[in-house]
Amino acid sequence: MQVDDGVSLDAQEKQLRYAAESQGYEVEMLREEGKSGKNITGRPVLKKALEDLDAGRAEALFVTRLDRLARSTRDFLSIVDRSHKYNWRLALLDLGLDTATYQGRFVVTIMSAMAEMERGMISLRQKDVHQDRRTSGKVWGVDLGPLPATEKTVIERIDSDRKLGLSYKLIADGLNKDAIPTTLKGNKWYASTVRHIYLRNTKVL
């Protein structure tokens, strides 16, 4: 948007050149006009700049504003991680954030730690959910999630065997012995699966 009605690219270039040259750098100005900042994938000029920095062909990246560099926290922190890993400098003029300074490194470290903590908390929540499912005996695709279709003939066989007084385990054993494919195309039949199909299709409580 800045190409048409924002801060002009020429004005941004002057800001960047002054900031970098005052720090003693030889400047190469890279323009990426009319590209969305939503993610790095759609920004070939930025990708090339990061590759040059990682390879040691450049020493620092100066940006006028954070949203000119990245629109998502994930993309921003991935760029910060690259600057740490490959030892190049990142300077954001609008925030006064510069990884060459102690304060800048401190702020970036805190931001990275917060993001890492959030990822860890999400992972723990997922593990808790899976553990709860296992404890309650719930099976994905049987008790939870999208339920696959079961062949009518299999349903009729289970219903018939139940009327003969066979247990769910014996029915499952019979289906496995006769190599009847499950709704998951090849997995083993279990008593819990047979019971679920029987109750779901016969409405027996």
XYZ file of C-alpha atoms in Angstrom:
205
model
C 0.000 0.000 0.000
C 2.870 2.383 0.670
C 3.610 2.335 -3.058
C 0.451 4.381 -3.683
C -0.650 6.184 -0.536
C 1.779 5.459 2.292
C 5.273 6.666 3.079
C 7.023 6.710 -0.274
C 9.748 4.231 -1.020
C 12.078 7.139 -1.788
C 11.524 8.547 1.724
C 12.083 5.137 3.279
C 15.265 4.729 1.260
C 16.645 8.023 2.575
C 15.930 6.993 6.174
C 17.572 3.622 5.713
C 20.612 4.939 3.873
C 21.246 7.591 6.526
C 20.895 5.084 9.388
C 23.164 2.489 7.791
C 25.819 4.858 6.460
C 26.033 6.638 9.816
C 27.000 3.252 11.252
C 29.780 2.895 8.684
C 28.098 0.428 6.327
C 28.321 0.355 2.558
C 24.660 0.267 1.532
C 22.886 -1.890 -1.012
C 19.262 -0.782 -1.273
C 16.700 -3.476 -2.041
C 13.179 -2.554 -3.135
C 10.161 -4.827 -3.028
C 7.341 -2.774 -4.467
C 3.693 -3.790 -4.178
C 4.344 -7.070 -2.356
C 2.234 -8.185 0.581
C 3.966 -8.436 3.927
C 1.662 -11.261 5.033
C 4.413 -13.879 4.835
C 7.974 -14.356 3.642
C 7.053 -16.868 0.951
C 5.589 -14.247 -1.363
C 8.527 -11.871 -0.987
C 11.443 -12.949 -3.218
C 13.539 -9.835 -2.567
C 13.395 -10.338 1.202
C 14.182 -14.031 0.803
C 17.233 -13.174 -1.296
C 18.369 -10.584 1.264
C 18.109 -13.120 4.095
C 20.042 -15.687 2.072
C 22.830 -13.147 1.437
C 22.975 -12.292 5.138
C 23.068 -15.963 6.166
C 25.862 -16.623 3.672
C 27.957 -13.718 4.950
C 27.600 -11.632 1.783
C 26.073 -8.855 3.923
C 26.455 -7.912 7.584
C 23.254 -6.095 8.565
C 19.618 -5.613 7.635
C 18.052 -2.204 8.254
C 14.250 -1.849 8.036
C 12.133 1.290 8.485
C 9.254 -0.438 10.282
C 8.495 -3.849 11.737
C 5.497 -4.365 9.439
C 7.779 -3.816 6.438
C 9.769 -6.830 7.564
C 7.067 -9.235 8.785
C 3.355 -9.195 9.589
C 3.324 -12.306 11.765
C 5.167 -12.997 15.003
C 6.273 -16.357 13.638
C 7.942 -14.817 10.586
C 9.561 -12.082 12.652
C 10.996 -14.512 15.187
C 12.228 -16.821 12.429
C 14.173 -13.870 10.994
C 15.513 -13.031 14.460
C 16.600 -16.650 14.912
C 18.469 -16.491 11.604
C 20.248 -13.310 12.668
C 21.418 -15.088 15.839
C 22.385 -18.288 14.072
C 24.378 -16.618 11.294
C 25.581 -13.634 13.348
C 24.229 -10.689 11.375
C 22.695 -7.460 12.623
C 18.997 -6.566 12.492
C 17.871 -2.958 13.013
C 14.241 -1.772 13.087
C 14.177 2.014 12.937
C 10.608 2.542 14.145
C 11.124 0.538 17.351
C 14.714 1.550 17.913
C 15.367 -2.197 18.086
C 18.882 -3.185 17.126
C 20.437 -6.573 17.799
C 23.847 -4.868 17.876
C 22.909 -3.319 21.233
C 22.448 -4.985 24.611
C 18.918 -3.572 24.956
C 17.943 -4.810 21.507
C 19.271 -8.307 22.158
C 17.471 -8.355 25.511
C 14.088 -7.423 23.988
C 14.463 -9.934 21.166
C 15.478 -12.673 23.619
C 12.370 -11.999 25.721
C 10.143 -12.094 22.640
C 11.686 -15.374 21.506
C 11.316 -16.872 24.988
C 7.649 -15.869 25.141
C 6.996 -17.468 21.776
C 8.808 -20.634 22.839
C 6.770 -20.764 26.050
C 3.535 -20.392 24.076
C 4.538 -23.253 21.756
C 5.337 -25.397 24.795
C 1.987 -24.635 26.429
C 0.131 -25.542 23.237
C 2.052 -28.825 23.083
C 1.190 -29.620 26.714
C -2.490 -28.902 26.115
C -2.483 -31.259 23.138
C -0.825 -33.992 25.214
C -3.414 -33.509 27.976
C -6.246 -33.901 25.475
C -4.729 -37.090 24.021
C -4.123 -38.500 27.501
C -7.718 -37.783 28.484
C -8.943 -39.603 25.396
C -6.767 -42.625 26.150
C -7.865 -42.685 29.798
C -11.549 -42.561 28.859
C -11.073 -45.241 26.204
C -12.127 -42.977 23.360
C -10.771 -43.782 19.894
C -10.378 -41.281 17.088
C -12.556 -42.282 14.152
C -14.723 -44.407 16.434
C -15.815 -42.268 19.362
C -14.403 -38.957 18.104
C -13.826 -37.231 14.815
C -15.378 -38.105 11.466
C -16.926 -41.566 11.561
C -16.088 -43.743 8.535
C -18.840 -45.683 6.806
C -19.198 -49.372 7.608
C -20.281 -51.932 4.996
C -23.920 -52.925 5.376
C -23.037 -56.618 5.274
C -20.623 -56.179 8.198
C -23.272 -54.380 10.227
C -25.746 -57.163 9.491
C -23.182 -59.794 10.517
C -22.459 -58.046 13.815
C -26.176 -57.704 14.502
C -26.757 -61.380 13.700
C -23.857 -62.545 15.897
C -25.113 -60.438 18.789
C -28.565 -62.010 18.472
C -26.863 -65.414 18.709
C -25.366 -64.291 22.015
C -21.751 -63.809 20.903
C -19.656 -61.326 22.871
C -18.118 -58.315 21.178
C -14.685 -59.923 21.515
C -15.792 -63.138 19.822
C -17.363 -61.137 17.009
C -14.143 -59.151 16.568
C -12.100 -62.373 16.567
C -14.386 -63.808 13.897
C -14.076 -60.743 11.698
C -10.294 -60.840 12.038
C -10.196 -64.584 11.298
C -12.233 -64.085 8.116
C -9.998 -61.150 7.120
C -12.917 -58.752 6.953
C -11.457 -55.269 6.400
C -12.299 -52.634 8.964
C -13.617 -49.213 8.152
C -9.971 -48.103 8.234
C -9.124 -50.555 5.453
C -7.006 -53.240 7.029
C -6.652 -52.450 10.730
C -7.503 -55.054 13.328
C -11.012 -55.417 14.734
C -11.411 -54.860 18.479
C -14.285 -55.536 20.840
C -14.686 -51.801 21.505
C -14.978 -51.086 17.770
C -17.584 -53.830 17.266
C -19.558 -52.605 20.268
C -19.553 -49.026 18.990
C -20.747 -50.056 15.519
C -23.437 -52.283 16.979
C -24.802 -49.645 19.332
C -24.580 -46.881 16.734
C -26.506 -48.831 14.124
C -29.036 -50.688 16.264
C -29.673 -47.833 18.733
C -29.297 -50.354 21.567
C -28.398 -48.814 24.962
